PDB file of C-alpha atoms in Angstrom:
ATOM      1  CA  MET Q 181       8.820 207.059  76.302  1.00 79.00           C
ATOM      2  CA  LYS Q 182       9.122 203.988  74.308  1.00 88.00           C
ATOM      3  CA  ILE Q 183      11.573 201.734  75.516  1.00 92.00           C
ATOM      4  CA  SER Q 184      13.030 198.529  73.208  1.00 93.00           C
ATOM      5  CA  ARG Q 185      13.000 195.103  73.727  1.00 96.00           C
ATOM      6  CA  GLY Q 186      16.453 194.006  75.490  1.00 95.00           C
ATOM      7  CA  GLU Q 187      17.411 197.745  76.768  1.00 94.00           C
ATOM      8  CA  ALA Q 188      19.100 197.921  80.261  1.00 95.00           C
ATOM      9  CA  VAL Q 189      15.899 198.858  82.890  1.00 97.00           C
ATOM     10  CA  LEU Q 190      16.771 199.875  86.429  1.00 97.00           C
ATOM     11  CA  ILE Q 191      13.803 198.627  88.711  1.00 97.00           C
ATOM     12  CA  ASP Q 192      13.540 199.260  92.259  1.00 96.00           C
ATOM     13  CA  THR Q 193      11.438 197.451  94.670  1.00 95.00           C
ATOM     14  CA  ASN Q 194       8.030 199.629  94.419  1.00 94.00           C
ATOM     15  CA  VAL Q 195       8.068 198.624  90.753  1.00 97.00           C
ATOM     16  CA  ILE Q 196       9.451 194.492  92.068  1.00 96.00           C
ATOM     17  CA  LEU Q 197       6.177 194.544  94.239  1.00 94.00           C
ATOM     18  CA  GLU Q 198       3.931 196.151  91.358  1.00 95.00           C
ATOM     19  CA  ALA Q 199       4.478 194.220  88.636  1.00 96.00           C
ATOM     20  CA  HIS Q 200       4.115 190.573  90.884  1.00 95.00           C
ATOM     21  CA  ARG Q 201       1.207 192.366  91.953  1.00 93.00           C
ATOM     22  CA  THR Q 202      -0.506 192.335  88.450  1.00 96.00           C
ATOM     23  CA  ALA Q 203       1.290 189.785  87.787  1.00 95.00           C
ATOM     24  CA  CYS Q 204       3.662 191.205  84.434  1.00 97.00           C
ATOM     25  CA  TRP Q 205       6.800 190.734  86.266  1.00 97.00           C
ATOM     26  CA  ASN Q 206       7.419 187.486  83.830  1.00 96.00           C
ATOM     27  CA  HIS Q 207       6.988 188.993  80.687  1.00 97.00           C
ATOM     28  CA  LEU Q 208       8.868 192.163  81.265  1.00 98.00           C
ATOM     29  CA  ALA Q 209      12.229 190.747  82.754  1.00 97.00           C
ATOM     30  CA  GLY Q 210      11.736 188.062  79.117  1.00 97.00           C
ATOM     31  CA  PHE Q 211      11.828 191.662  77.101  1.00 97.00           C
ATOM     32  CA  PHE Q 212      14.002 193.938  79.004  1.00 97.00           C
ATOM     33  CA  VAL Q 213      17.098 193.120  80.828  1.00 96.00           C
ATOM     34  CA  LEU Q 214      15.812 193.995  84.590  1.00 97.00           C
ATOM     35  CA  LYS Q 215      18.819 195.159  86.801  1.00 97.00           C
ATOM     36  CA  THR Q 216      18.171 196.073  90.157  1.00 97.00           C
ATOM     37  CA  VAL Q 217      20.282 196.155  93.782  1.00 97.00           C
ATOM     38  CA  ASP Q 218      20.636 193.934  96.701  1.00 95.00           C
ATOM     39  CA  ALA Q 219      19.279 196.104  98.998  1.00 95.00           C
ATOM     40  CA  CYS Q 220      15.992 196.399  96.811  1.00 96.00           C
ATOM     41  CA  VAL Q 221      16.067 192.049  96.961  1.00 96.00           C
ATOM     42  CA  VAL Q 222      16.221 192.231 100.948  1.00 93.00           C
ATOM     43  CA  GLU Q 223      13.400 194.710 101.166  1.00 92.00           C
ATOM     44  CA  CYS Q 224      11.270 192.437  99.081  1.00 91.00           C
ATOM     45  CA  GLU Q 225      12.094 189.094 100.948  1.00 87.00           C
ATOM     46  CA  THR Q 226      11.438 191.706 104.676  1.00 79.00           C
ATOM     47  CA  GLY Q 227       9.343 193.928 103.832  1.00 64.00           C
ATOM     48  CA  ASN Q 228       6.796 192.959 100.340  1.00 59.00           C
ATOM     49  CA  GLN Q 229       3.681 194.560 100.995  1.00 56.00           C
ATOM     50  CA  GLN Q 230       1.856 197.219  99.972  1.00 56.00           C
ATOM     51  CA  ARG Q 231      -0.465 199.446 100.997  1.00 59.00           C
ATOM     52  CA  GLY Q 232      -0.269 196.858 104.117  1.00 67.00           C
ATOM     53  CA  VAL Q 233      -1.332 194.023 101.586  1.00 72.00           C
ATOM     54  CA  ALA Q 234       1.243 190.933 101.898  1.00 79.00           C
ATOM     55  CA  ILE Q 235       2.492 190.799  97.704  1.00 87.00           C
ATOM     56  CA  PRO Q 236       4.098 186.555  96.880  1.00 87.00           C
ATOM     57  CA  VAL Q 237       7.596 187.439  95.252  1.00 91.00           C
ATOM     58  CA  ASP Q 238       9.473 184.312  95.104  1.00 91.00           C
ATOM     59  CA  ILE Q 239      12.616 185.766  96.171  1.00 94.00           C
ATOM     60  CA  SER Q 240      14.684 182.708  93.706  1.00 93.00           C
ATOM     61  CA  ALA Q 241      12.833 183.169  90.665  1.00 93.00           C
ATOM     62  CA  LEU Q 242      13.681 187.595  91.060  1.00 95.00           C
ATOM     63  CA  ARG Q 243      17.760 186.696  91.077  1.00 96.00           C
ATOM     64  CA  ALA Q 244      17.146 184.234  88.429  1.00 96.00           C
ATOM     65  CA  SER Q 245      14.890 186.949  86.274  1.00 96.00           C
ATOM     66  CA  SER Q 246      16.899 189.858  86.569  1.00 97.00           C
ATOM     67  CA  HIS Q 247      20.696 191.271  87.496  1.00 96.00           C
ATOM     68  CA  ILE Q 248      21.284 192.270  90.712  1.00 97.00           C
ATOM     69  CA  GLU Q 249      23.887 194.322  91.089  1.00 94.00           C
ATOM     70  CA  ARG Q 250      25.919 196.019  94.530  1.00 92.00           C
ATOM     71  CA  SER Q 251      26.669 199.344  95.051  1.00 93.00           C
ATOM     72  CA  THR Q 252      30.096 199.740  97.302  1.00 94.00           C
ATOM     73  CA  PRO Q 253      29.639 202.160 100.699  1.00 95.00           C
ATOM     74  CA  ARG Q 254      31.731 204.386  99.118  1.00 96.00           C
ATOM     75  CA  GLN Q 255      29.396 204.814  96.533  1.00 95.00           C
ATOM     76  CA  ILE Q 256      27.097 205.769  98.130  1.00 96.00           C
ATOM     77  CA  ALA Q 257      28.403 208.177  99.987  1.00 97.00           C
ATOM     78  CA  GLU Q 258      28.948 209.894  96.408  1.00 96.00           C
ATOM     79  CA  LEU Q 259      25.722 209.439  96.076  1.00 97.00           C
ATOM     80  CA  ARG Q 260      24.787 211.893  99.290  1.00 97.00           C
ATOM     81  CA  PHE Q 261      27.600 213.281  99.042  1.00 97.00           C
ATOM     82  CA  ARG Q 262      26.039 214.578  95.748  1.00 96.00           C
ATOM     83  CA  LEU Q 263      22.594 215.047  96.738  1.00 97.00           C
ATOM     84  CA  ALA Q 264      23.664 216.982  99.768  1.00 95.00           C
ATOM     85  CA  GLY Q 265      21.017 216.784 102.395  1.00 95.00           C
ATOM     86  CA  LYS Q 266      18.059 217.787  99.467  1.00 95.00           C
ATOM     87  CA  VAL Q 267      16.182 214.081  99.443  1.00 96.00           C
ATOM     88  CA  SER Q 268      16.153 211.558 101.752  1.00 95.00           C
ATOM     89  CA  LEU Q 269      16.231 207.539 100.362  1.00 96.00           C
ATOM     90  CA  ASP Q 270      15.242 205.116 101.392  1.00 93.00           C
ATOM     91  CA  PRO Q 271      18.388 201.862 101.349  1.00 94.00           C
ATOM     92  CA  GLY Q 272      16.918 200.384  98.062  1.00 95.00           C
ATOM     93  CA  GLU Q 273      16.729 203.495  96.023  1.00 96.00           C
ATOM     94  CA  GLU Q 274      19.928 204.908  97.431  1.00 97.00           C
ATOM     95  CA  SER Q 275      21.898 201.315  96.252  1.00 97.00           C
ATOM     96  CA  LEU Q 276      19.748 201.490  93.241  1.00 96.00           C
ATOM     97  CA  ILE Q 277      20.870 204.995  91.747  1.00 96.00           C
ATOM     98  CA  ALA Q 278      24.152 204.800  93.403  1.00 96.00           C
ATOM     99  CA  TYR Q 279      24.291 202.149  90.930  1.00 95.00           C
ATOM    100  CA  ALA Q 280      22.910 203.981  88.153  1.00 94.00           C
ATOM    101  CA  CYS Q 281      25.795 207.066  88.637  1.00 92.00           C
ATOM    102  CA  ARG Q 282      28.587 204.700  87.523  1.00 88.00           C
ATOM    103  CA  HIS Q 283      26.437 203.981  84.629  1.00 81.00           C
ATOM    104  CA  ALA Q 284      26.514 206.638  82.219  1.00 70.00           C
ATOM    105  CA  ASN Q 285      24.606 205.597  79.368  1.00 72.00           C
ATOM    106  CA  ALA Q 286      22.275 202.872  77.817  1.00 71.00           C
ATOM    107  CA  TRP Q 287      19.904 202.753  80.717  1.00 89.00           C
ATOM    108  CA  VAL Q 288      16.706 203.465  81.985  1.00 94.00           C
ATOM    109  CA  ILE Q 289      15.562 203.918  85.762  1.00 95.00           C
ATOM    110  CA  CYS Q 290      11.682 202.589  86.957  1.00 96.00           C
ATOM    111  CA  SER Q 291      10.747 203.779  90.226  1.00 95.00           C
ATOM    112  CA  PRO Q 292       7.367 205.467  91.238  1.00 95.00           C
ATOM    113  CA  ASP Q 293       8.981 206.316  94.841  1.00 95.00           C
ATOM    114  CA  LYS Q 294       8.814 210.544  95.022  1.00 96.00           C
ATOM    115  CA  ALA Q 295      12.084 210.581  97.245  1.00 96.00           C
ATOM    116  CA  ALA Q 296      13.951 208.568  94.036  1.00 97.00           C
ATOM    117  CA  VAL Q 297      12.553 210.791  91.129  1.00 97.00           C
ATOM    118  CA  ARG Q 298      13.779 213.897  92.516  1.00 97.00           C
ATOM    119  CA  ALA Q 299      17.054 212.717  93.515  1.00 97.00           C
ATOM    120  CA  CYS Q 300      17.525 211.046  89.557  1.00 95.00           C
ATOM    121  CA  PHE Q 301      15.689 214.900  89.047  1.00 95.00           C
ATOM    122  CA  ILE Q 302      18.735 216.769  91.529  1.00 95.00           C
ATOM    123  CA  LEU Q 303      21.283 214.613  89.543  1.00 95.00           C
ATOM    124  CA  GLY Q 304      20.524 215.231  85.810  1.00 92.00           C
ATOM    125  CA  PHE Q 305      18.981 212.017  84.936  1.00 91.00           C
ATOM    126  CA  GLN Q 306      15.174 212.658  84.653  1.00 89.00           C
ATOM    127  CA  ASP Q 307      14.769 212.153  81.282  1.00 91.00           C
ATOM    128  CA  ARG Q 308      16.132 208.735  81.969  1.00 93.00           C
ATOM    129  CA  VAL Q 309      13.166 208.245  84.486  1.00 96.00           C
ATOM    130  CA  VAL Q 310      10.289 205.911  83.456  1.00 97.00           C
ATOM    131  CA  ALA Q 311       6.895 204.702  84.693  1.00 97.00           C
ATOM    132  CA  LEU Q 312       5.878 201.184  85.227  1.00 98.00           C
ATOM    133  CA  GLU Q 313       3.470 201.904  82.253  1.00 98.00           C
ATOM    134  CA  ASP Q 314       5.563 203.242  80.005  1.00 97.00           C
ATOM    135  CA  LEU Q 315       7.691 199.504  80.224  1.00 97.00           C
ATOM    136  CA  THR Q 316       4.059 198.102  80.238  1.00 98.00           C
ATOM    137  CA  GLU Q 317       3.222 199.128  77.206  1.00 97.00           C
ATOM    138  CA  SER Q 318       6.826 199.030  75.129  1.00 97.00           C
ATOM    139  CA  SER Q 319       6.636 195.816  75.927  1.00 97.00           C
ATOM    140  CA  GLY Q 320       2.778 194.929  74.103  1.00 97.00           C
ATOM    141  CA  ILE Q 321       0.405 194.260  77.518  1.00 97.00           C
ATOM    142  CA  ALA Q 322      -1.951 196.462  78.821  1.00 95.00           C
ATOM    143  CA  VAL Q 323      -2.105 196.198  83.107  1.00 96.00           C
ATOM    144  CA  ASP Q 324      -4.242 198.009  85.488  1.00 96.00           C
ATOM    145  CA  LEU Q 325      -1.409 199.513  87.602  1.00 97.00           C
ATOM    146  CA  ARG Q 326      -1.987 201.285  90.431  1.00 95.00           C
ATOM    147  CA  ARG Q 327      -1.607 205.700  89.768  1.00 96.00           C
ATOM    148  CA  ASN Q 328       1.860 206.074  90.784  1.00 96.00           C
ATOM    149  CA  TYR Q 329       2.605 203.326  88.754  1.00 97.00           C
ATOM    150  CA  THR Q 330       1.028 205.741  85.461  1.00 97.00           C
ATOM    151  CA  ARG Q 331       2.932 208.101  82.664  1.00 96.00           C
ATOM    152  CA  ASN Q 332       0.216 210.667  83.870  1.00 97.00           C
ATOM    153  CA  TRP Q 333       1.526 210.197  87.866  1.00 97.00           C
ATOM    154  CA  LEU Q 334       4.715 210.581  86.621  1.00 97.00           C
ATOM    155  CA  ALA Q 335       4.649 213.886  84.427  1.00 96.00           C
ATOM    156  CA  ASN Q 336       2.509 215.345  86.781  1.00 96.00           C
ATOM    157  CA  PHE Q 337       5.279 215.417  89.514  1.00 96.00           C
ATOM    158  CA  ARG Q 338       8.098 215.688  86.972  1.00 94.00           C
ATOM    159  CA  THR Q 339       6.410 219.310  86.146  1.00 95.00           C
ATOM    160  CA  ASP Q 340       5.401 220.139  89.973  1.00 94.00           C
ATOM    161  CA  LEU Q 341       9.479 219.427  89.853  1.00 93.00           C
ATOM    162  CA  LEU Q 342      10.568 221.780  87.438  1.00 90.00           C
ATOM    163  CA  LEU Q 343       8.262 224.565  89.207  1.00 91.00           C
ATOM    164  CA  GLY Q 344      10.256 224.283  92.357  1.00 84.00           C
ATOM    165  CA  LEU Q 345       6.696 223.264  94.108  1.00 74.00           C
TER     166      LEU Q 345
END
């Protein structure tokens, strides 16, 4: 999927960490309007690891280069009600998707988290979920990403969801 320069992209903790691991964060932040939520920033501060390897994230630079949004307890409760216990989300993804539910248009969401993709599918946002690979290619760079950040992984998982697997 082609994402345009200046488009709002909602990103979770996993994407922040992978973008820092592959050193493409600054490029993406200069190309898109990156939005995340406080809960994801806290996750980056307290558990910035992927597969047991610490990923250095400059939190003050993260805050300066992205828009940090908030979801209220009521919005999170409304999301939980809409999901009806069909999926269990981490606090960061839950807050990010609750934020997305408040904003009907003009965004895509980037997450390699199966529960988050499943939640977006349940909410009818499946066409708004993009892979990190879509972001890097749309912004004109090639990056060696882990498998679950690729377009192919996302397409296969979407197919599984459509087939009810």
